[in-house]
Amino acid sequence: MTVLFNKFKENFFAVGPIVLIVLILHFTISPISTPLLVKFIIGSVFVVLGLSIFLMGIDIGITPLGHLIGQALAKSNKLLLVIVAGLVLGFFVSIAEPGLLVLANQVDEVTSGTISSVVILVVVSVGLAVMVALGFIRIFYNVPLYKILFVLYLLIFGIAIFTSPEFLAVAFDASGATTGILAVPFILSLSVGISALKKDSKASEKDSFGLVAIASTGAILSVMLLNIISNTTEFSVGLGSAESEATSVFGAFLAIAPGTLTEGILALLPLLVAFLVLQLLWFKLDKKASKKILKGFLYAFLGLILFFLGVNAGFMEVGIILGRQLASMESSVFVIVVGFVIGFVTIAAEPAVYVLTYQIEDVTSRYVRRKSVLIALTIGVGLAVALSVVRILVPAIQLWHYLLPGYIIAIALSFIVPKLFVGIAFDAGGVATGPMTATFILAYTQGVADTFEGASLLVDGFGMISMVALFPIITLEILGLLYKVKSRKSEVDIKCQ
Amino acid sequence: MSMIPDIKRFELICVIVNYGLGSKVLKIAKQEGISGGTVLLGKGTVKNRLLEILEINDIRKEVVLLVTDCALVDAALKSLDREVQFRKPYHGIAFTIPVGAFLGNGDYNYKSHFIDGGKKENMYQSLFIIVDKGKGEDVMSAATSAGARGGTIINARGSGIHETSKLFNMEIEPEKELVMILAENALIDSIVSEVSTAMEIDKPGNGILFLLNVNKIMGLR
């Protein structure tokens, strides 16, 4: 039974700090109404349960499927097949991503229907699909990741000059939204599966990471191109308040249950279909192995629903309330410090983070430890949230004032950091922006933007996700530098001479 | 160190513990005077009806390989037991295997007659070479040029006495590759000498090499 217990324990310690912080704030500077607090605590229990079950499902269902497909593609040795598979898988994984749907609806609303949500869904998914295919080609032709990223980000910043500032934020947020709860584990395991067959073990290790990073640039590029082509310049600030006024505790959970259910089904369906089709035509796994993967899908589905219920019903409102209350305080120190702390503790509960950190340990035989990656990630996200809050409070600071130097640092570092860490770092950028960030942290910053005079919800509320995607890249590259310096062989003089 | 003692005997200590404990085992071993070790990631299963139905009976394990002087084995196992508590269920297992020959710690010479041992039935030896990540292929090509038929490369991490560095109070154990080659007795000497010159195993920090006796063998033609 200890095995089962350990799985829950690990997630309990990931979510625990968030609850602790909210409770401390509740009893000190920012009291929350009792029903809300009860909802939050029930929500966090749901999150712990949901995370544990979902991650079990990832372990025995989604990750093995990604490895199988990756290896099958690599063995087939046909470039055309690889490209087509990249396009198809990328498109369907992206279009089913719950986070992207939310973003697409927001864009629809903000542009008053000029760009409909369907258009943005399709455009972003196509962008992502093209980039997944490109990422596959990169692995096959051994093109170094940092060169590809250099070119891609150069392109992004070139196009960014012609993009309106509102859309810039949306574009970078889209990259975070597509690399969400299911896409990341699947894309990660795909690239590990493909690279595992390389003869050169060093290259195989490096190439295990980086596909998420390349894929997420596809979303940025496609949204920016969409803006230029459609030439949208008028925006209405009409973001509805995300706060529900349901007073009964269970009513809140029941109210969002149907939506969550469809989200869960939509997200898992493409992968399930892919598995069933490939199982019939290609893998032909024995009954036991295929049953195990199907059970994995079931776990992933159940876990996903519990997790979303907990996050949406319990966490969002608390985030908004905290942001509002702290922003209305006289001293702005608190709202910034709490921003840092929230970013710091929340990221450990992000499902994809768990998947990435274990994947790193697997690929490097635990040379790179989960713990060190987590430390770098939490510091990065904490800084990102704190700086986002500063940006809301100081109207003179614009998003690109952070993003441009940030990405220049990230790209410059990628030339000197060990190449394994370049892949890990840029992947972590996409991984950090999962459902936890998109709900709890986003709600906090939007609460701040909503209350603080002179802050525009559209320009300042968006863009936080792009910060969360950027800062872990830099902190993880710094971690890579530390590893590089530290793991040089010490020239110990040999005693036996 | 003018007098090199007659051949030392070596043993391989193999410890299987729960995920995350590998580095601790390595640390204790080093405190007991063992010069270094290698950790491999593994998977174990639990016998439990419910967990089997749920398909979550796979658990992560770490396998630690330590090659050491026979004289150190008992003390090392004792202090490992104190920390890991092998007696209790689910706390891991440890066992030792006698090592035929050991190379790569700077001061030990390879003595081929030691491994033959005069017994006829031991027609094969298994050769283990542990080198830095990425060098496994070099080992393989050196070994095949000396007549080896093939081999298996396993990812691992580990550290010897020449690699001790810390990051935030956490030991860094560099990545390694463990190469396992099965070969006939007649070929072993030339494979060992080919590999050890190619990899410069005799120089410290370049890896280690050891031999285990093989009793029966199947699938090798």
XYZ file of C-alpha atoms in Angstrom:
718
model
C 0.000 0.000 0.000
C 2.981 2.252 0.536
C 3.234 2.660 -3.227
C -0.226 4.142 -3.493
C 0.366 6.235 -0.403
C 3.628 7.627 -1.766
C 1.927 8.800 -4.959
C -0.536 10.864 -2.973
C 2.082 12.057 -0.527
C 4.214 13.562 -3.245
C 1.338 15.646 -4.596
C 0.192 16.554 -1.131
C 3.552 18.195 -0.580
C 3.264 19.955 -3.934
C -0.157 21.479 -3.204
C 0.283 21.914 0.551
C 2.407 25.084 0.352
C -0.259 26.863 -1.739
C -2.926 26.126 0.867
C -0.562 27.191 3.615
C 0.160 30.541 1.945
C -3.527 31.275 1.391
C -4.303 30.375 5.010
C -1.496 32.569 6.328
C -2.761 35.468 4.212
C -6.303 34.775 5.364
C -5.373 35.080 9.027
C -3.107 38.086 8.548
C -3.500 40.700 5.848
C -6.098 39.395 3.446
C -9.096 37.647 5.004
C -11.367 35.672 2.668
C -15.035 34.899 3.230
C -15.706 31.533 4.861
C -17.604 29.838 1.983
C -14.801 30.786 -0.350
C -12.216 29.381 2.017
C -14.167 26.139 2.352
C -14.419 25.930 -1.435
C -10.705 26.533 -1.710
C -9.846 23.769 0.737
C -12.211 21.276 -0.901
C -10.761 22.356 -4.232
C -7.237 21.661 -3.061
C -8.223 18.170 -1.920
C -9.636 17.623 -5.434
C -6.403 18.933 -6.910
C -4.250 16.543 -4.861
C -6.437 13.557 -5.769
C -6.774 14.633 -9.385
C -3.057 15.258 -9.828
C -2.127 11.885 -8.335
C -4.549 9.937 -10.496
C -3.799 11.961 -13.622
C -0.060 11.472 -13.245
C -0.504 7.732 -12.763
C -2.396 7.762 -16.043
C 0.393 9.705 -17.715
C 2.942 7.213 -16.374
C 1.250 4.080 -17.650
C -0.760 5.443 -20.590
C 0.299 8.662 -22.280
C 4.074 8.472 -21.892
C 4.346 4.863 -23.116
C 2.138 5.805 -26.094
C 4.437 8.711 -26.958
C 7.496 6.465 -26.714
C 5.841 3.844 -28.922
C 4.895 6.341 -31.620
C 8.296 8.039 -31.467
C 10.168 4.781 -31.814
C 7.908 3.536 -34.581
C 8.531 6.771 -36.500
C 12.283 6.590 -36.021
C 12.384 2.955 -37.098
C 10.314 3.612 -40.210
C 13.117 5.852 -41.458
C 10.808 7.579 -43.931
C 11.000 11.345 -43.833
C 7.605 11.903 -45.436
C 5.894 9.695 -42.868
C 7.619 11.534 -40.047
C 6.523 14.923 -41.375
C 2.929 13.826 -41.901
C 2.808 12.264 -38.441
C 4.219 15.439 -36.904
C 1.583 17.553 -38.642
C -1.339 15.322 -37.737
C -0.344 14.695 -34.119
C 0.605 18.316 -33.515
C -2.658 19.613 -34.940
C -4.971 17.354 -32.993
C -3.121 17.557 -29.712
C -3.181 21.334 -29.919
C -6.784 21.759 -31.016
C -7.939 19.578 -28.134
C -6.002 21.519 -25.528
C -8.454 22.999 -22.984
C -6.235 26.021 -22.339
C -6.250 27.033 -25.998
C -10.028 26.966 -26.157
C -10.223 29.416 -23.256
C -7.718 31.704 -24.907
C -9.489 31.554 -28.264
C -12.761 32.592 -26.639
C -11.048 35.489 -24.925
C -9.565 36.686 -28.204
C -12.942 36.366 -29.863
C -14.438 38.555 -27.160
C -11.638 41.086 -27.105
C -11.670 41.616 -30.877
C -15.484 41.736 -30.802
C -15.722 38.783 -33.137
C -13.406 40.054 -35.890
C -11.250 37.059 -35.193
C -13.526 34.228 -34.252
C -12.483 31.584 -31.795
C -12.636 28.896 -34.461
C -10.186 30.787 -36.647
C -7.713 31.202 -33.834
C -8.047 27.565 -32.757
C -7.288 26.346 -36.256
C -4.531 28.859 -36.945
C -2.679 28.165 -33.697
C -3.038 24.414 -34.147
C -1.669 24.605 -37.682
C 1.231 26.699 -36.427
C 1.977 24.198 -33.716
C 1.645 21.256 -36.092
C 4.131 22.756 -38.559
C 6.597 23.325 -35.759
C 6.223 19.807 -34.347
C 7.032 18.485 -37.816
C 10.010 20.839 -37.981
C 11.107 19.643 -34.549
C 11.001 16.032 -35.776
C 13.103 16.921 -38.787
C 15.598 18.643 -36.510
C 16.079 15.479 -34.465
C 16.580 13.373 -37.584
C 19.074 15.734 -39.180
C 20.938 16.543 -35.955
C 20.458 20.303 -36.237
C 21.503 21.853 -32.905
C 18.550 23.178 -30.937
C 20.087 26.518 -30.085
C 20.565 27.349 -33.767
C 16.923 26.582 -34.568
C 15.697 28.569 -31.586
C 17.963 31.466 -32.522
C 16.453 31.648 -35.994
C 12.895 31.164 -34.751
C 13.099 33.861 -32.104
C 14.801 36.215 -34.538
C 11.805 35.662 -36.799
C 9.414 36.218 -33.901
C 10.975 39.512 -32.931
C 11.120 40.580 -36.555
C 7.397 40.036 -36.959
C 6.702 41.444 -33.492
C 7.691 44.906 -34.730
C 4.623 44.915 -36.973
C 2.286 43.404 -34.411
C 0.044 45.494 -32.209
C 1.001 45.420 -28.502
C -2.323 43.858 -27.506
C -1.802 40.993 -29.896
C 1.785 40.556 -28.838
C 0.616 39.593 -25.362
C -2.030 37.282 -26.794
C 0.522 35.636 -29.090
C 2.956 34.853 -26.303
C 0.114 33.691 -24.100
C -1.059 31.368 -26.856
C 2.274 29.604 -26.767
C 1.737 28.942 -23.100
C -1.830 27.849 -23.641
C -1.094 25.233 -26.293
C 1.657 23.545 -24.335
C -0.686 22.500 -21.610
C -1.660 19.603 -19.480
C -1.747 16.839 -22.100
C 0.300 18.200 -24.958
C 3.475 18.511 -22.911
C 3.706 14.958 -21.573
C 2.835 13.610 -24.993
C 5.247 15.785 -26.981
C 8.009 15.142 -24.440
C 7.623 11.390 -24.634
C 7.453 11.530 -28.439
C 10.830 13.241 -28.641
C 12.362 10.918 -26.060
C 11.028 7.970 -28.066
C 12.529 9.226 -31.308
C 15.877 10.208 -29.847
C 16.269 7.011 -27.853
C 17.138 5.131 -31.023
C 20.118 7.307 -31.822
C 23.408 5.513 -31.672
C 25.313 8.475 -30.301
C 24.133 8.542 -26.709
C 25.149 12.144 -26.080
C 23.084 13.388 -29.013
C 20.213 11.152 -28.012
C 20.124 12.736 -24.591
C 20.276 16.311 -25.878
C 17.596 15.710 -28.482
C 15.207 14.257 -25.939
C 14.330 17.826 -25.046
C 13.503 20.866 -27.103
C 10.459 19.704 -29.041
C 8.046 21.474 -26.691
C 10.109 24.639 -27.096
C 10.005 24.519 -30.896
C 6.304 23.649 -30.900
C 5.381 26.621 -28.735
C 7.074 29.079 -31.109
C 4.585 27.867 -33.715
C 1.725 29.269 -31.681
C 3.430 32.650 -31.237
C 4.251 32.989 -34.928
C 0.809 31.981 -36.120
C -1.069 34.444 -33.889
C 1.220 37.306 -34.888
C 0.838 36.486 -38.561
C -2.915 36.326 -38.088
C -2.855 39.835 -36.645
C -0.840 41.248 -39.522
C -2.897 39.547 -42.202
C -6.297 40.360 -40.717
C -5.062 43.813 -39.765
C -7.096 44.072 -36.608
C -6.540 47.313 -34.807
C -9.696 47.870 -32.826
C -10.144 46.246 -29.497
C -12.868 46.378 -26.951
C -12.036 45.790 -23.353
C -14.849 43.533 -22.459
C -13.417 40.805 -20.362
C -16.194 39.461 -18.187
C -15.483 38.969 -14.547
C -14.485 35.394 -14.002
C -15.935 35.470 -10.528
C -19.029 33.405 -10.010
C -21.484 34.481 -7.392
C -22.622 31.014 -6.427
C -22.988 31.015 -2.694
C -23.421 27.343 -2.014
C -20.152 25.494 -1.823
C -21.206 22.400 -3.712
C -23.234 24.384 -6.199
C -19.992 25.882 -7.462
C -18.500 22.473 -8.123
C -21.678 21.160 -9.729
C -22.012 24.221 -11.948
C -18.725 23.646 -13.727
C -18.877 19.858 -13.770
C -20.444 19.447 -17.258
C -17.958 21.810 -18.873
C -15.084 20.028 -17.211
C -16.378 16.693 -18.399
C -16.456 17.759 -22.040
C -13.038 19.357 -21.686
C -11.637 16.101 -20.370
C -13.194 14.048 -23.148
C -12.124 16.509 -25.851
C -8.555 16.607 -24.574
C -8.070 12.866 -24.431
C -10.046 11.831 -27.505
C -7.398 12.563 -30.178
C -4.768 10.582 -28.306
C -7.152 7.712 -27.688
C -8.079 7.561 -31.361
C -4.405 7.723 -32.310
C -3.660 4.821 -29.989
C -6.533 2.650 -31.188
C -5.768 3.227 -34.866
C -2.044 2.642 -34.469
C -2.630 -0.393 -32.257
C -4.719 -2.007 -34.989
C -2.461 -1.097 -37.880
C 1.007 -0.980 -36.445
C 1.913 -1.734 -32.834
C -0.144 -4.897 -32.386
C 0.682 -4.968 -28.682
C -0.411 -7.986 -26.732
C -3.573 -7.802 -24.684
C -1.895 -7.078 -21.365
C 0.176 -4.181 -22.660
C -2.705 -2.545 -24.524
C -4.986 -2.965 -21.524
C -2.437 -1.190 -19.391
C -2.319 1.798 -21.749
C -6.117 1.947 -21.851
C -6.228 1.936 -18.063
C -3.737 4.788 -18.200
C -6.164 6.758 -20.376
C -8.943 6.109 -17.899
C -6.814 7.377 -15.017
C -5.741 10.409 -16.997
C -9.385 11.186 -17.737
C -10.600 10.806 -14.149
C -7.640 12.702 -12.768
C -8.053 15.492 -15.305
C -11.669 16.034 -14.321
C -10.956 16.064 -10.584
C -8.015 18.388 -11.134
C -9.969 20.866 -13.287
C -12.904 20.817 -10.881
C -10.622 21.630 -7.987
C -8.708 24.339 -9.792
C -11.658 26.054 -11.434
C -14.066 25.947 -8.528
C -11.627 26.475 -5.720
C -8.555 28.295 -6.887
C -9.641 30.931 -9.401
C -11.791 33.049 -7.154
C -9.279 32.989 -4.333
C -6.655 34.204 -6.772
C -8.807 37.119 -7.953
C -9.829 38.103 -4.407
C -6.258 37.983 -3.170
C -5.090 40.097 -6.077
C -7.821 42.696 -5.506
C -7.384 42.937 -1.763
C -3.635 43.188 -1.864
C -3.660 45.705 -4.729
C -5.979 47.991 -2.808
C -3.593 48.128 0.124
C -1.555 51.275 0.557
C 1.837 49.690 0.380
C 2.525 47.962 -2.897
C 5.252 45.846 -1.330
C 2.807 43.146 -0.258
C 1.209 42.638 -3.636
C 4.633 42.163 -5.230
C 6.013 39.900 -2.499
C 2.866 37.767 -2.425
C 3.085 37.575 -6.234
C 6.560 36.135 -5.931
C 5.494 33.655 -3.240
C 2.420 32.528 -5.197
C 4.491 31.971 -8.318
C 7.093 30.179 -6.228
C 4.733 27.691 -4.571
C 2.190 27.183 -7.361
C 4.525 25.858 -10.004
C 5.339 22.680 -8.061
C 1.681 21.649 -8.399
C 1.715 22.057 -12.192
C 1.178 18.574 -13.664
C 3.513 18.986 -16.611
C 6.310 20.076 -14.283
C 6.112 16.728 -12.541
C 6.251 14.947 -15.876
C 9.190 16.985 -17.156
C 11.277 16.606 -14.002
C 10.863 12.832 -13.953
C 11.571 12.653 -17.655
C 14.819 14.548 -17.027
C 15.830 12.104 -14.291
C 15.035 9.151 -16.533
C 17.005 10.429 -19.482
C 20.043 11.510 -17.464
C 19.947 8.596 -14.994
C 19.391 11.184 -12.264
C 22.560 13.127 -13.011
C 20.273 16.138 -13.255
C 18.052 15.963 -10.193
C 14.368 16.796 -9.962
C 15.052 18.910 -6.946
C 17.564 21.188 -8.626
C 15.289 21.651 -11.646
C 12.373 22.423 -9.351
C 14.381 25.013 -7.407
C 15.371 26.792 -10.616
C 11.787 26.640 -11.904
C 10.170 27.979 -8.749
C 12.590 30.894 -8.519
C 12.017 31.660 -12.191
C 8.238 31.635 -11.961
C 8.280 33.586 -8.700
C 10.344 36.314 -10.343
C 8.102 36.279 -13.404
C 4.943 36.841 -11.374
C 6.536 39.517 -9.187
C 7.784 41.398 -12.256
C 4.361 41.075 -13.909
C 2.786 42.696 -10.875
C 5.378 45.471 -11.023
C 4.447 46.002 -14.665
C 0.794 46.406 -13.741
C 1.639 48.909 -11.013
C 4.025 50.934 -13.147
C 2.242 51.838 -16.396
C 5.466 53.001 -18.036
C 6.780 49.453 -18.226
C 5.573 47.596 -21.295
C 5.610 43.893 -21.877
C 8.340 44.024 -24.487
C 10.592 45.843 -22.033
C 10.788 42.509 -20.241
C 10.433 40.088 -23.134
C 13.017 41.547 -25.496
C 15.984 41.665 -23.076
C 14.761 38.449 -21.477
C 14.805 36.500 -24.708
C 18.094 38.094 -25.743
C 19.612 36.805 -22.485
C 17.989 33.401 -22.934
C 19.236 33.044 -26.514
C 22.703 34.358 -25.666
C 23.017 31.937 -22.762
C 21.987 29.069 -25.023
C 25.303 29.378 -26.834
C 27.404 28.702 -23.729
C 25.176 26.481 -21.601
C 25.594 22.675 -21.904
C 23.319 21.713 -24.780
C 21.306 19.289 -22.684
C 20.228 22.194 -20.506
C 19.240 24.349 -23.480
C 16.600 21.782 -24.370
C 15.498 21.328 -20.772
C 15.315 25.089 -20.187
C 13.270 25.977 -23.267
C 10.971 23.016 -22.668
C 10.498 24.111 -19.071
C 9.300 27.450 -20.387
C 6.391 25.748 -22.108
C 5.853 23.362 -19.236
C 5.569 26.063 -16.586
C 2.521 27.572 -18.267
C -0.034 24.905 -17.505
C -3.518 24.989 -15.992
C -2.316 26.071 -12.554
C -0.645 29.142 -13.994
C -3.510 29.846 -16.355
C -6.020 29.850 -13.517
C -4.568 30.651 -10.128
C -1.651 32.942 -11.024
C -3.513 34.538 -13.930
C -6.482 35.196 -11.648
C -4.188 36.856 -9.134
C -2.601 39.210 -11.681
C -5.970 39.981 -13.258
C -7.328 40.762 -9.810
C -4.463 43.198 -9.337
C -4.945 44.760 -12.775
C -8.673 45.063 -12.160
C -8.259 47.006 -8.937
C -5.265 49.140 -9.685
C -6.196 52.432 -11.285
C -4.518 53.166 -14.565
C -3.976 49.534 -15.419
C -5.747 48.177 -18.474
C -7.035 44.674 -18.056
C -6.299 43.776 -21.643
C -2.752 45.042 -21.948
C -1.684 44.344 -18.391
C -3.780 41.310 -17.574
C -2.459 39.343 -20.500
C 1.228 38.814 -20.891
C 1.783 37.290 -17.483
C 1.848 33.833 -19.048
C 4.560 34.894 -21.449
C 6.644 36.025 -18.476
C 6.146 32.674 -16.782
C 7.256 31.017 -20.001
C 10.392 33.153 -20.233
C 11.919 33.279 -16.762
C 12.344 29.558 -16.105
C 14.359 29.415 -19.331
C 16.881 31.831 -17.880
C 17.023 30.289 -14.404
C 17.417 26.780 -15.804
C 20.174 27.912 -18.133
C 21.929 29.364 -15.108
C 21.494 26.004 -13.397
C 23.095 24.415 -16.457
C 26.056 26.771 -16.145
C 26.451 25.811 -12.485
C 26.440 22.135 -13.450
C 29.017 22.813 -16.128
C 31.360 24.558 -13.736
C 30.854 22.047 -10.954
C 31.118 18.779 -12.809
C 34.546 19.321 -14.299
C 36.796 16.567 -13.125
C 38.932 17.730 -10.272
C 42.552 17.010 -10.915
C 43.147 15.188 -7.663
C 46.781 14.248 -7.354
C 47.016 10.520 -7.280
C 48.353 9.074 -4.111
C 49.800 5.921 -5.541
C 52.430 7.578 -7.693
C 54.023 2.528 -2.571
C 57.126 0.673 -3.645
C 55.925 -2.785 -2.835
C 52.935 -3.805 -4.802
C 51.258 -6.545 -2.800
C 50.340 -9.769 -4.419
C 47.041 -9.748 -6.184
C 44.224 -8.222 -4.217
C 40.880 -9.873 -4.370
C 37.866 -7.815 -5.325
C 34.160 -8.125 -4.933
C 31.239 -6.454 -6.596
C 28.619 -5.233 -4.161
C 25.237 -4.896 -5.786
C 22.606 -2.938 -3.888
C 19.000 -2.466 -5.021
C 17.121 0.233 -3.163
C 14.111 2.468 -3.620
C 14.270 5.404 -6.000
C 16.222 8.293 -4.556
C 18.353 6.287 -2.159
C 21.115 5.457 -4.649
C 23.159 8.529 -3.898
C 22.897 7.876 -0.177
C 24.214 4.356 -0.643
C 27.073 5.741 -2.680
C 27.893 8.266 0.004
C 27.963 5.665 2.772
C 30.116 3.401 0.623
C 32.589 6.206 0.090
C 32.749 6.861 3.822
C 33.692 3.216 4.226
C 36.616 3.658 1.907
C 35.134 2.354 -1.331
C 36.553 4.488 -4.092
C 33.457 4.925 -6.201
C 30.292 3.458 -7.548
C 27.765 3.454 -10.334
C 24.015 3.862 -10.108
C 21.552 2.495 -12.661
C 17.849 3.235 -12.769
C 15.612 0.226 -12.626
C 12.052 -0.822 -12.225
C 10.717 -3.297 -9.730
C 7.300 -4.741 -9.080
C 5.335 -5.135 -5.900
C 3.330 -8.226 -5.188
C -0.041 -6.822 -4.278
C -3.345 -7.872 -5.746
C -4.975 -4.450 -5.651
C -1.995 -2.631 -7.110
C -1.759 -5.229 -9.864
C -5.378 -4.695 -10.837
C -4.830 -0.958 -10.867
C -1.666 -1.536 -12.946
C 0.404 0.589 -10.619
C 2.564 -2.167 -9.239
C 5.649 -0.864 -11.046
C 7.954 1.052 -8.803
C 11.174 2.827 -9.560
C 14.349 1.380 -8.131
C 17.988 2.250 -8.145
C 20.727 -0.323 -8.578
C 24.109 0.570 -7.124
C 27.253 -1.233 -8.275
C 30.335 -0.939 -6.095
C 33.598 -2.706 -6.899
C 35.798 -2.958 -3.882
C 38.649 -4.667 -2.138
C 37.428 -7.797 -0.335
C 38.705 -6.466 2.944
C 36.242 -3.588 2.880
C 33.125 -5.544 2.007
C 31.939 -6.589 5.456
C 32.341 -3.184 7.028
C 30.621 -1.520 4.082
C 27.662 -3.889 4.152
C 27.284 -3.399 7.887
C 27.086 0.353 7.708
C 24.799 0.168 4.665
C 22.511 -2.088 6.633
C 22.465 0.385 9.481
C 21.206 3.117 7.151
C 19.035 1.231 4.682
C 17.855 -1.550 7.039
C 17.740 -4.393 4.569
C 16.160 -6.616 7.215
C 12.842 -4.821 6.958
C 10.517 -5.608 4.045
C 10.602 -3.273 1.003
C 13.847 -1.706 2.163
C 15.988 -3.127 -0.575
C 18.459 -5.927 -1.105
C 22.220 -6.252 -1.308
C 24.473 -9.041 -2.524
C 28.075 -9.528 -3.564
C 29.733 -11.327 -6.447
C 33.448 -12.140 -6.610
C 35.227 -10.132 -9.274
C 37.717 -11.822 -11.538
C 39.912 -8.880 -12.296
C 39.662 -5.185 -11.734
C 41.334 -2.377 -13.601
C 41.164 1.354 -13.470
C 41.859 2.511 -9.973
C 45.380 3.587 -10.743
C 47.319 1.048 -8.717
C 46.013 -2.363 -9.667
C 47.519 -4.439 -12.369
C 45.565 -6.731 -14.557
C 46.574 -10.328 -13.959
C 45.047 -12.542 -16.517
C 46.027 -15.854 -14.953
C 43.883 -15.014 -11.968
C 40.665 -15.286 -13.846
C 41.347 -18.593 -15.542
C 41.521 -20.301 -12.220
C 42.237 -23.627 -13.864
C 38.596 -24.586 -14.147
C 37.608 -25.861 -17.514
C 33.872 -25.225 -17.445
C 34.191 -21.449 -17.248
C 34.500 -20.865 -20.920
C 33.164 -17.329 -20.850
C 33.727 -14.171 -18.922
C 31.565 -11.125 -18.759
C 33.438 -7.883 -19.031
C 32.055 -4.696 -17.497
C 33.454 -1.339 -18.491
C 32.187 1.883 -16.937
C 33.131 5.062 -18.773
C 31.910 8.627 -19.124
C 28.692 9.210 -21.035
C 29.208 9.166 -24.773
C 32.293 6.936 -24.662
C 30.376 3.677 -24.648
C 30.511 3.499 -28.442
C 34.300 3.923 -28.371
C 34.547 1.026 -25.938
C 32.390 -1.058 -28.230
C 34.459 -0.355 -31.302
C 37.703 -1.120 -29.430
C 36.203 -4.349 -28.133
C 34.889 -5.464 -31.512
C 38.245 -4.782 -33.138
C 39.696 -7.246 -30.646
C 37.157 -9.869 -31.518
C 34.141 -9.201 -29.306
C 30.847 -10.056 -30.974
C 28.745 -7.352 -29.416
C 27.761 -5.749 -26.186
C 25.151 -3.871 -24.267
C 25.318 -0.237 -23.229
C 23.369 0.850 -20.178
C 22.942 4.431 -19.048
C 24.124 5.131 -15.538
C 25.496 7.779 -13.290
C 28.239 7.531 -10.774
C 31.323 8.988 -9.318
C 34.798 7.943 -8.352
C 37.306 9.584 -6.069
C 38.211 12.062 -8.777
C 34.747 13.438 -9.173
C 33.411 15.019 -6.056
C 31.610 18.300 -6.439
C 28.551 19.752 -4.901
C 25.765 22.030 -6.024
C 23.566 23.481 -3.293
C 24.710 20.823 -0.852
C 23.791 18.149 -3.362
C 26.415 15.814 -4.767
C 26.748 15.861 -8.510
C 27.266 12.428 -9.962
C 28.247 12.630 -13.619
C 26.602 10.483 -16.241
C 28.254 7.232 -17.189
C 27.784 4.356 -19.530
C 28.096 0.781 -18.455
C 29.184 -1.539 -21.246
C 28.695 -5.255 -20.795
C 30.471 -7.651 -23.116
C 30.397 -11.437 -23.036
C 33.404 -13.150 -24.530
C 35.301 -16.421 -24.557
C 38.242 -16.814 -22.230
C 40.610 -16.955 -25.164
C 39.510 -13.524 -26.353
C 39.179 -11.776 -23.023
C 42.833 -10.822 -22.626
C 43.082 -9.143 -25.979
C 39.728 -7.359 -25.531
C 40.773 -6.089 -22.131
C 44.109 -4.817 -23.380
C 42.541 -3.255 -26.478
C 39.839 -1.494 -24.485
C 42.119 -0.364 -21.700
C 44.660 1.139 -24.094
C 41.947 2.763 -26.191
C 40.243 4.288 -23.173
C 43.450 4.789 -21.158
C 41.782 3.036 -18.271
C 45.077 2.881 -16.374
C 45.011 6.642 -16.000
C 42.826 7.748 -13.106
C 39.432 9.209 -13.901
C 39.024 7.440 -17.219
C 36.752 4.670 -16.068
C 36.969 1.197 -14.651
C 36.864 -2.291 -16.015
C 36.144 -5.564 -14.265
C 35.422 -9.171 -15.051
C 32.854 -11.547 -13.677
C 32.885 -15.279 -14.158
C 30.095 -16.716 -16.218
C 28.744 -20.159 -15.512
C 26.300 -20.897 -18.266
C 25.529 -19.043 -21.401
C 22.814 -19.126 -24.017
C 22.174 -17.284 -27.220
C 25.817 -16.613 -28.016
C 27.107 -18.314 -31.118
